PDB file of C-alpha atoms in Angstrom:
ATOM      1  CA  MET A   1       0.000   0.000   0.000  1.00 76.00           C
ATOM      2  CA  GLN A   2       2.895   2.362   0.670  1.00 70.00           C
ATOM      3  CA  ILE A   3       4.266   1.672  -2.799  1.00 70.00           C
ATOM      4  CA  GLY A   4       0.828   2.235  -4.310  1.00 78.00           C
ATOM      5  CA  GLY A   5       0.583   5.446  -2.308  1.00 80.00           C
ATOM      6  CA  PHE A   6       3.787   6.747  -3.874  1.00 75.00           C
ATOM      7  CA  ALA A   7       2.425   6.067  -7.345  1.00 76.00           C
ATOM      8  CA  VAL A   8      -0.991   7.616  -6.633  1.00 84.00           C
ATOM      9  CA  GLY A   9       0.662  10.562  -4.905  1.00 83.00           C
ATOM     10  CA  GLY A  10       2.796  11.229  -7.953  1.00 79.00           C
ATOM     11  CA  ALA A  11      -0.283  11.147 -10.170  1.00 85.00           C
ATOM     12  CA  LEU A  12      -2.136  13.505  -7.805  1.00 88.00           C
ATOM     13  CA  VAL A  13       0.716  16.017  -7.914  1.00 85.00           C
ATOM     14  CA  VAL A  14       0.225  16.203 -11.673  1.00 85.00           C
ATOM     15  CA  ALA A  15      -3.583  16.184 -11.570  1.00 89.00           C
ATOM     16  CA  VAL A  16      -4.371  18.548  -8.687  1.00 89.00           C
ATOM     17  CA  SER A  17      -1.044  20.249  -7.765  1.00 88.00           C
ATOM     18  CA  PRO A  18       1.201  19.487  -4.778  1.00 87.00           C
ATOM     19  CA  ARG A  19      -1.119  21.420  -2.428  1.00 92.00           C
ATOM     20  CA  GLY A  20      -4.128  19.458  -3.649  1.00 92.00           C
ATOM     21  CA  ALA A  21      -2.252  16.174  -3.184  1.00 91.00           C
ATOM     22  CA  LEU A  22      -1.442  17.123   0.421  1.00 92.00           C
ATOM     23  CA  LEU A  23      -5.093  17.980   1.097  1.00 94.00           C
ATOM     24  CA  VAL A  24      -6.244  14.637  -0.348  1.00 93.00           C
ATOM     25  CA  GLY A  25      -3.657  12.860   1.806  1.00 91.00           C
ATOM     26  CA  ALA A  26      -4.839  14.722   4.921  1.00 95.00           C
ATOM     27  CA  ALA A  27      -8.477  13.827   4.198  1.00 96.00           C
ATOM     28  CA  LEU A  28      -7.555  10.159   3.788  1.00 93.00           C
ATOM     29  CA  GLN A  29      -5.704  10.228   7.121  1.00 94.00           C
ATOM     30  CA  VAL A  30      -8.864  11.540   8.823  1.00 97.00           C
ATOM     31  CA  LEU A  31     -10.899   8.810   7.121  1.00 96.00           C
ATOM     32  CA  SER A  32      -8.464   6.105   8.268  1.00 94.00           C
ATOM     33  CA  ALA A  33      -8.631   7.435  11.846  1.00 95.00           C
ATOM     34  CA  LEU A  34     -12.444   7.171  11.760  1.00 96.00           C
ATOM     35  CA  VAL A  35     -12.254   3.615  10.419  1.00 95.00           C
ATOM     36  CA  ALA A  36      -9.742   2.670  13.128  1.00 92.00           C
ATOM     37  CA  ARG A  37     -11.994   4.163  15.824  1.00 91.00           C
ATOM     38  CA  PHE A  38     -15.397   2.883  14.705  1.00 93.00           C
ATOM     39  CA  GLY A  39     -14.818   0.118  12.147  1.00 91.00           C
ATOM     40  CA  LEU A  40     -12.497  -2.380  13.835  1.00 89.00           C
ATOM     41  CA  THR A  41     -13.684  -5.415  15.786  1.00 88.00           C
ATOM     42  CA  LYS A  42     -12.677  -5.642  19.433  1.00 84.00           C
ATOM     43  CA  ARG A  43     -10.389  -8.584  20.196  1.00 81.00           C
ATOM     44  CA  ALA A  44      -8.776  -9.904  23.336  1.00 79.00           C
ATOM     45  CA  PRO A  45      -5.085  -8.941  23.696  1.00 70.00           C
ATOM     46  CA  ARG A  46      -2.541 -11.698  23.168  1.00 67.00           C
ATOM     47  CA  ALA A  47      -0.384 -10.513  26.057  1.00 64.00           C
ATOM     48  CA  SER A  48      -1.704 -11.070  29.558  1.00 67.00           C
ATOM     49  CA  ASP A  49       0.611  -8.700  31.445  1.00 65.00           C
ATOM     50  CA  ARG A  50       0.158  -4.946  31.635  1.00 67.00           C
ATOM     51  CA  PRO A  51       2.072  -3.111  28.879  1.00 68.00           C
ATOM     52  CA  SER A  52       4.733  -0.717  30.112  1.00 76.00           C
ATOM     53  CA  VAL A  53       7.800   1.167  28.940  1.00 81.00           C
ATOM     54  CA  ARG A  54       9.983  -1.172  30.996  1.00 81.00           C
ATOM     55  CA  ALA A  55       8.478  -4.258  29.348  1.00 79.00           C
ATOM     56  CA  THR A  56       8.977  -2.693  25.905  1.00 81.00           C
ATOM     57  CA  TRP A  57      12.649  -1.981  26.579  1.00 85.00           C
ATOM     58  CA  ARG A  58      13.131  -5.478  27.978  1.00 84.00           C
ATOM     59  CA  GLY A  59      11.632  -6.997  24.834  1.00 82.00           C
ATOM     60  CA  ASN A  60      13.705  -4.693  22.612  1.00 86.00           C
ATOM     61  CA  ARG A  61      16.891  -5.887  24.307  1.00 89.00           C
ATOM     62  CA  GLN A  62      15.867  -9.484  23.629  1.00 89.00           C
ATOM     63  CA  VAL A  63      15.218  -8.954  19.915  1.00 90.00           C
ATOM     64  CA  TRP A  64      18.050  -6.468  19.285  1.00 91.00           C
ATOM     65  CA  GLN A  65      20.416  -7.587  16.507  1.00 90.00           C
ATOM     66  CA  PRO A  66      22.512  -4.528  15.618  1.00 88.00           C
ATOM     67  CA  GLY A  67      23.819  -5.787  12.281  1.00 89.00           C
ATOM     68  CA  VAL A  68      20.383  -6.716  10.955  1.00 91.00           C
ATOM     69  CA  TYR A  69      18.561  -3.663  12.273  1.00 94.00           C
ATOM     70  CA  LEU A  70      21.178  -1.174  11.100  1.00 93.00           C
ATOM     71  CA  ALA A  71      21.223  -2.843   7.668  1.00 93.00           C
ATOM     72  CA  MET A  72      17.444  -2.421   7.446  1.00 93.00           C
ATOM     73  CA  TRP A  73      17.368   1.146   8.764  1.00 95.00           C
ATOM     74  CA  VAL A  74      20.358   3.198   7.667  1.00 95.00           C
ATOM     75  CA  PRO A  75      21.092   2.473   3.962  1.00 95.00           C
ATOM     76  CA  ASN A  76      17.347   2.575   3.292  1.00 93.00           C
ATOM     77  CA  GLY A  77      16.855   5.835   5.216  1.00 95.00           C
ATOM     78  CA  LEU A  78      19.642   7.624   3.357  1.00 96.00           C
ATOM     79  CA  ILE A  79      18.167   6.697  -0.018  1.00 96.00           C
ATOM     80  CA  VAL A  80      14.785   7.990   1.124  1.00 95.00           C
ATOM     81  CA  GLY A  81      16.734  11.223   1.618  1.00 96.00           C
ATOM     82  CA  CYS A  82      17.597  11.076  -2.098  1.00 96.00           C
ATOM     83  CA  GLU A  83      13.920  10.653  -2.958  1.00 95.00           C
ATOM     84  CA  ALA A  84      13.056  13.632  -0.757  1.00 94.00           C
ATOM     85  CA  LEU A  85      15.036  15.760  -3.234  1.00 96.00           C
ATOM     86  CA  PHE A  86      13.094  14.696  -6.339  1.00 95.00           C
ATOM     87  CA  VAL A  87      11.001  17.883  -6.282  1.00 91.00           C
ATOM     88  CA  PRO A  88      13.923  20.352  -6.101  1.00 94.00           C
ATOM     89  CA  TYR A  89      15.815  18.236  -8.649  1.00 96.00           C
ATOM     90  CA  SER A  90      12.993  18.370 -11.193  1.00 93.00           C
ATOM     91  CA  PRO A  91      10.183  20.682 -10.011  1.00 91.00           C
ATOM     92  CA  ALA A  92       8.103  20.275 -13.174  1.00 88.00           C
ATOM     93  CA  ALA A  93       8.330  16.486 -13.415  1.00 87.00           C
ATOM     94  CA  ALA A  94       9.116  15.129  -9.946  1.00 88.00           C
ATOM     95  CA  SER A  95       6.023  12.927 -10.163  1.00 83.00           C
ATOM     96  CA  VAL A  96       7.727  10.915 -12.910  1.00 89.00           C
ATOM     97  CA  LEU A  97      10.616  10.160 -10.549  1.00 92.00           C
ATOM     98  CA  PHE A  98       8.268   9.175  -7.721  1.00 88.00           C
ATOM     99  CA  VAL A  99       6.251   6.853  -9.970  1.00 87.00           C
ATOM    100  CA  THR A 100       9.292   5.104 -11.461  1.00 92.00           C
ATOM    101  CA  ALA A 101      10.782   4.703  -7.966  1.00 93.00           C
ATOM    102  CA  ALA A 102       7.511   3.137  -6.797  1.00 89.00           C
ATOM    103  CA  ILE A 103       7.484   0.737  -9.761  1.00 91.00           C
ATOM    104  CA  GLY A 104      11.071  -0.293  -9.002  1.00 94.00           C
ATOM    105  CA  MET A 105      10.239  -0.830  -5.335  1.00 92.00           C
ATOM    106  CA  LEU A 106       7.236  -2.980  -6.228  1.00 90.00           C
ATOM    107  CA  ALA A 107       9.355  -5.048  -8.633  1.00 93.00           C
ATOM    108  CA  GLY A 108      12.112  -5.514  -6.045  1.00 94.00           C
ATOM    109  CA  ASP A 109       9.701  -6.632  -3.325  1.00 92.00           C
ATOM    110  CA  ALA A 110       7.894  -8.998  -5.699  1.00 92.00           C
ATOM    111  CA  ILE A 111      11.143 -10.593  -6.867  1.00 92.00           C
ATOM    112  CA  ALA A 112      12.604 -10.835  -3.362  1.00 91.00           C
ATOM    113  CA  GLY A 113       9.392 -12.137  -1.826  1.00 88.00           C
ATOM    114  CA  ARG A 114       8.398 -14.667  -4.489  1.00 90.00           C
ATOM    115  CA  PHE A 115      11.365 -15.787  -6.531  1.00 91.00           C
ATOM    116  CA  VAL A 116      14.518 -15.733  -4.367  1.00 89.00           C
ATOM    117  CA  PRO A 117      15.112 -19.240  -2.928  1.00 88.00           C
ATOM    118  CA  PRO A 118      15.572 -19.542   0.851  1.00 84.00           C
ATOM    119  CA  ARG A 119      19.261 -20.464   0.630  1.00 84.00           C
ATOM    120  CA  LEU A 120      20.045 -17.185  -1.172  1.00 86.00           C
ATOM    121  CA  ARG A 121      17.794 -14.798   0.708  1.00 86.00           C
ATOM    122  CA  PHE A 122      20.239 -13.447   3.284  1.00 84.00           C
ATOM    123  CA  ARG A 123      23.174 -13.659   0.863  1.00 87.00           C
ATOM    124  CA  LEU A 124      21.413 -11.435  -1.685  1.00 90.00           C
ATOM    125  CA  SER A 125      20.462  -8.759   0.832  1.00 90.00           C
ATOM    126  CA  GLY A 126      23.955  -7.246   0.582  1.00 90.00           C
ATOM    127  CA  PRO A 127      24.057  -6.872  -3.232  1.00 93.00           C
ATOM    128  CA  LEU A 128      20.537  -5.430  -3.175  1.00 94.00           C
ATOM    129  CA  ARG A 129      21.638  -2.751  -0.695  1.00 95.00           C
ATOM    130  CA  TRP A 130      24.493  -1.842  -3.074  1.00 95.00           C
ATOM    131  CA  LEU A 131      21.957  -1.660  -5.911  1.00 96.00           C
ATOM    132  CA  LEU A 132      19.768   0.623  -3.803  1.00 96.00           C
ATOM    133  CA  ALA A 133      22.501   3.259  -3.538  1.00 96.00           C
ATOM    134  CA  ALA A 134      25.000   2.894  -6.398  1.00 97.00           C
ATOM    135  CA  PRO A 135      22.778   4.160  -9.267  1.00 97.00           C
ATOM    136  CA  TYR A 136      22.221   7.450  -7.429  1.00 97.00           C
ATOM    137  CA  LEU A 137      25.895   8.290  -7.929  1.00 97.00           C
ATOM    138  CA  LEU A 138      24.892   9.215 -11.496  1.00 97.00           C
ATOM    139  CA  PHE A 139      23.034  12.213 -10.092  1.00 97.00           C
ATOM    140  CA  PHE A 140      26.435  13.873  -9.625  1.00 97.00           C
ATOM    141  CA  LEU A 141      26.240  14.320 -13.414  1.00 96.00           C
ATOM    142  CA  GLU A 142      22.777  15.960 -13.282  1.00 95.00           C
ATOM    143  CA  PRO A 143      21.224  13.471 -15.767  1.00 96.00           C
ATOM    144  CA  PRO A 144      18.189  14.509 -17.843  1.00 96.00           C
ATOM    145  CA  LEU A 145      14.748  13.401 -16.723  1.00 95.00           C
ATOM    146  CA  PRO A 146      14.519  10.108 -18.725  1.00 95.00           C
ATOM    147  CA  VAL A 147      17.884   8.932 -17.377  1.00 97.00           C
ATOM    148  CA  ALA A 148      17.055  10.121 -13.840  1.00 97.00           C
ATOM    149  CA  ALA A 149      13.747   8.238 -13.950  1.00 96.00           C
ATOM    150  CA  ALA A 150      15.481   5.059 -15.085  1.00 97.00           C
ATOM    151  CA  VAL A 151      18.087   5.446 -12.330  1.00 97.00           C
ATOM    152  CA  ALA A 152      15.396   5.877  -9.665  1.00 96.00           C
ATOM    153  CA  GLY A 153      13.486   2.838 -10.931  1.00 96.00           C
ATOM    154  CA  VAL A 154      16.527   0.544 -11.068  1.00 97.00           C
ATOM    155  CA  ALA A 155      17.839   1.692  -7.691  1.00 97.00           C
ATOM    156  CA  SER A 156      14.489   1.145  -5.986  1.00 96.00           C
ATOM    157  CA  ILE A 157      14.627  -2.551  -6.844  1.00 96.00           C
ATOM    158  CA  GLY A 158      17.204  -2.639  -4.042  1.00 95.00           C
ATOM    159  CA  TYR A 159      14.494  -1.967  -1.458  1.00 94.00           C
ATOM    160  CA  GLY A 160      13.844  -5.711  -1.725  1.00 94.00           C
ATOM    161  CA  ALA A 161      16.843  -6.144   0.600  1.00 94.00           C
ATOM    162  CA  THR A 162      14.677  -5.032   3.522  1.00 92.00           C
ATOM    163  CA  LEU A 163      12.237  -7.867   2.869  1.00 91.00           C
ATOM    164  CA  LEU A 164      15.062 -10.417   2.859  1.00 92.00           C
ATOM    165  CA  LEU A 165      16.494  -8.981   6.070  1.00 92.00           C
ATOM    166  CA  GLN A 166      13.074  -9.244   7.729  1.00 92.00           C
ATOM    167  CA  ASP A 167      13.226 -12.956   6.916  1.00 90.00           C
ATOM    168  CA  ARG A 168      16.584 -13.139   8.658  1.00 89.00           C
ATOM    169  CA  LEU A 169      15.264 -11.208  11.643  1.00 91.00           C
ATOM    170  CA  LEU A 170      12.288 -13.510  12.177  1.00 90.00           C
ATOM    171  CA  ALA A 171      14.380 -16.642  11.668  1.00 89.00           C
ATOM    172  CA  THR A 172      16.675 -15.613  14.532  1.00 88.00           C
ATOM    173  CA  THR A 173      13.976 -14.269  16.886  1.00 90.00           C
ATOM    174  CA  PRO A 174      11.813 -16.444  19.212  1.00 88.00           C
ATOM    175  CA  GLU A 175       8.278 -16.666  17.841  1.00 87.00           C
ATOM    176  CA  PRO A 176       6.571 -14.967  20.832  1.00 84.00           C
ATOM    177  CA  LEU A 177       8.728 -11.889  20.151  1.00 87.00           C
ATOM    178  CA  HIS A 178       8.086 -11.666  16.388  1.00 90.00           C
ATOM    179  CA  GLY A 179       5.593  -8.834  16.818  1.00 88.00           C
ATOM    180  CA  GLN A 180       7.977  -6.804  18.954  1.00 88.00           C
ATOM    181  CA  ALA A 181      10.867  -7.432  16.543  1.00 92.00           C
ATOM    182  CA  LEU A 182       8.803  -6.146  13.612  1.00 92.00           C
ATOM    183  CA  GLY A 183       7.495  -3.238  15.668  1.00 91.00           C
ATOM    184  CA  LEU A 184      11.045  -2.164  16.491  1.00 92.00           C
ATOM    185  CA  PHE A 185      11.956  -2.531  12.816  1.00 94.00           C
ATOM    186  CA  GLY A 186       9.050  -0.337  11.708  1.00 93.00           C
ATOM    187  CA  SER A 187       9.694   2.367  14.288  1.00 93.00           C
ATOM    188  CA  GLY A 188      13.411   2.529  13.534  1.00 94.00           C
ATOM    189  CA  LEU A 189      12.816   2.528   9.777  1.00 94.00           C
ATOM    190  CA  LEU A 190      10.422   5.470   9.948  1.00 93.00           C
ATOM    191  CA  ALA A 191      12.827   7.351  12.203  1.00 95.00           C
ATOM    192  CA  MET A 192      15.789   6.780   9.874  1.00 96.00           C
ATOM    193  CA  GLN A 193      13.757   7.740   6.824  1.00 95.00           C
ATOM    194  CA  ALA A 194      12.924  11.030   8.544  1.00 95.00           C
ATOM    195  CA  VAL A 195      16.600  11.505   9.409  1.00 96.00           C
ATOM    196  CA  GLY A 196      17.575  10.744   5.799  1.00 96.00           C
ATOM    197  CA  ALA A 197      15.079  13.256   4.404  1.00 95.00           C
ATOM    198  CA  THR A 198      16.295  15.881   6.884  1.00 96.00           C
ATOM    199  CA  LEU A 199      19.928  15.244   5.966  1.00 96.00           C
ATOM    200  CA  GLY A 200      19.042  15.522   2.290  1.00 96.00           C
ATOM    201  CA  GLY A 201      17.426  18.883   2.865  1.00 95.00           C
ATOM    202  CA  LEU A 202      20.354  20.145   4.923  1.00 96.00           C
ATOM    203  CA  VAL A 203      22.962  19.100   2.356  1.00 97.00           C
ATOM    204  CA  ALA A 204      20.883  20.564  -0.477  1.00 96.00           C
ATOM    205  CA  GLN A 205      21.070  23.958   1.246  1.00 96.00           C
ATOM    206  CA  TYR A 206      24.738  24.129   0.230  1.00 96.00           C
ATOM    207  CA  VAL A 207      25.038  22.088  -2.981  1.00 97.00           C
ATOM    208  CA  ALA A 208      22.838  21.279  -5.982  1.00 97.00           C
ATOM    209  CA  PRO A 209      20.086  18.663  -5.384  1.00 96.00           C
ATOM    210  CA  GLY A 210      21.794  16.133  -7.680  1.00 96.00           C
ATOM    211  CA  THR A 211      25.065  16.528  -5.797  1.00 97.00           C
ATOM    212  CA  ALA A 212      23.268  16.121  -2.467  1.00 97.00           C
ATOM    213  CA  MET A 213      21.681  12.893  -3.737  1.00 98.00           C
ATOM    214  CA  GLY A 214      25.082  11.566  -4.770  1.00 97.00           C
ATOM    215  CA  ILE A 215      26.522  12.418  -1.342  1.00 97.00           C
ATOM    216  CA  LEU A 216      23.701  10.549   0.425  1.00 97.00           C
ATOM    217  CA  ALA A 217      24.269   7.573  -1.889  1.00 97.00           C
ATOM    218  CA  ILE A 218      27.959   7.510  -0.913  1.00 97.00           C
ATOM    219  CA  GLY A 219      26.898   7.536   2.746  1.00 96.00           C
ATOM    220  CA  SER A 220      24.561   4.595   2.146  1.00 96.00           C
ATOM    221  CA  LEU A 221      27.299   2.641   0.370  1.00 97.00           C
ATOM    222  CA  LEU A 222      29.789   3.322   3.174  1.00 96.00           C
ATOM    223  CA  VAL A 223      27.326   2.081   5.795  1.00 95.00           C
ATOM    224  CA  SER A 224      26.675  -1.094   3.797  1.00 94.00           C
ATOM    225  CA  LEU A 225      30.434  -1.606   3.409  1.00 94.00           C
ATOM    226  CA  ALA A 226      31.000  -1.150   7.147  1.00 93.00           C
ATOM    227  CA  LEU A 227      28.247  -3.661   7.953  1.00 91.00           C
ATOM    228  CA  PHE A 228      29.732  -6.137   5.470  1.00 88.00           C
ATOM    229  CA  VAL A 229      33.203  -5.813   7.016  1.00 88.00           C
ATOM    230  CA  ALA A 230      31.762  -6.189  10.531  1.00 85.00           C
ATOM    231  CA  ARG A 231      29.973  -9.376   9.466  1.00 76.00           C
ATOM    232  CA  VAL A 232      32.905 -10.928   7.608  1.00 62.00           C
ATOM    233  CA  ALA A 233      35.696 -10.055  10.074  1.00 53.00           C
ATOM    234  CA  PRO A 234      34.601 -12.442  12.864  1.00 53.00           C
ATOM    235  CA  ARG A 235      34.440 -15.289  10.359  1.00 53.00           C
ATOM    236  CA  ARG A 236      37.897 -14.604   8.982  1.00 48.00           C
ATOM    237  CA  ARG A 237      39.582 -14.307  12.373  1.00 51.00           C
ATOM    238  CA  PRO A 238      39.424 -18.036  13.283  1.00 50.00           C
ATOM    239  CA  VAL A 239      40.742 -18.920   9.808  1.00 41.00           C
ATOM    240  CA  LEU A 240      43.678 -16.549  10.192  1.00 40.00           C
ATOM    241  CA  GLU A 241      44.417 -17.825  13.689  1.00 47.00           C
ATOM    242  CA  ALA A 242      44.365 -21.425  12.429  1.00 44.00           C
ATOM    243  CA  ALA A 243      46.706 -20.500   9.576  1.00 41.00           C
ATOM    244  CA  GLY A 244      49.071 -18.836  12.055  1.00 49.00           C
ATOM    245  CA  ALA A 245      49.075 -21.937  14.257  1.00 49.00           C
ATOM    246  CA  VAL A 246      49.962 -24.152  11.287  1.00 46.00           C
ATOM    247  CA  ALA A 247      52.779 -21.777  10.300  1.00 46.00           C
ATOM    248  CA  ARG A 248      54.203 -21.883  13.836  1.00 52.00           C
TER     249      ARG A 248
END
């Protein structure tokens, strides 16, 4: 639905102006609040104890996996910062960039969710994160709209990495804590996307929008590289120690 919202939002910007699109979005938020208040069936809670901040933090400590969570939050959030600059990059045709990005995201999620075999799911999450960021380096060259749209569409296929990492998260989390693990993922993702958009706006105060997008893409790539090194280093250490023992 979020992907569909991006596509519909882009079409609304063209049809009724950015202000009109914001008003439609606000009206739909009010409608969803009314449905949530009056249209949902009451159900008994699954948890028997009283919810509290302390219990939430205790559960978060149990599900916390820094490598997986940071891989889902930070590279993704920085690329959302790139998307936040579509309007200043191309004020007259930003909707084209939003729509092609949404199509790429839908394609990436469909491929990752339906066609990637289980044995490759975690292994492919890394290359997909590289794909998410690397095409945006072309924005340093200020490409024309058709090229920029193609870049946004191809890069957004990399959002499928988040789906594969969710698989990894649930596979390594006890089943009673699955809801809390996904709740922490969602909260952190939204927070990092807001941080990424804010960073994009701050950088674009001093450089051209295309340059700011390229800088954010470099940041995303560096984070993915750091996470890759942190994951590989512990595996290599025992091999190196064994090789040193044989040499001695």
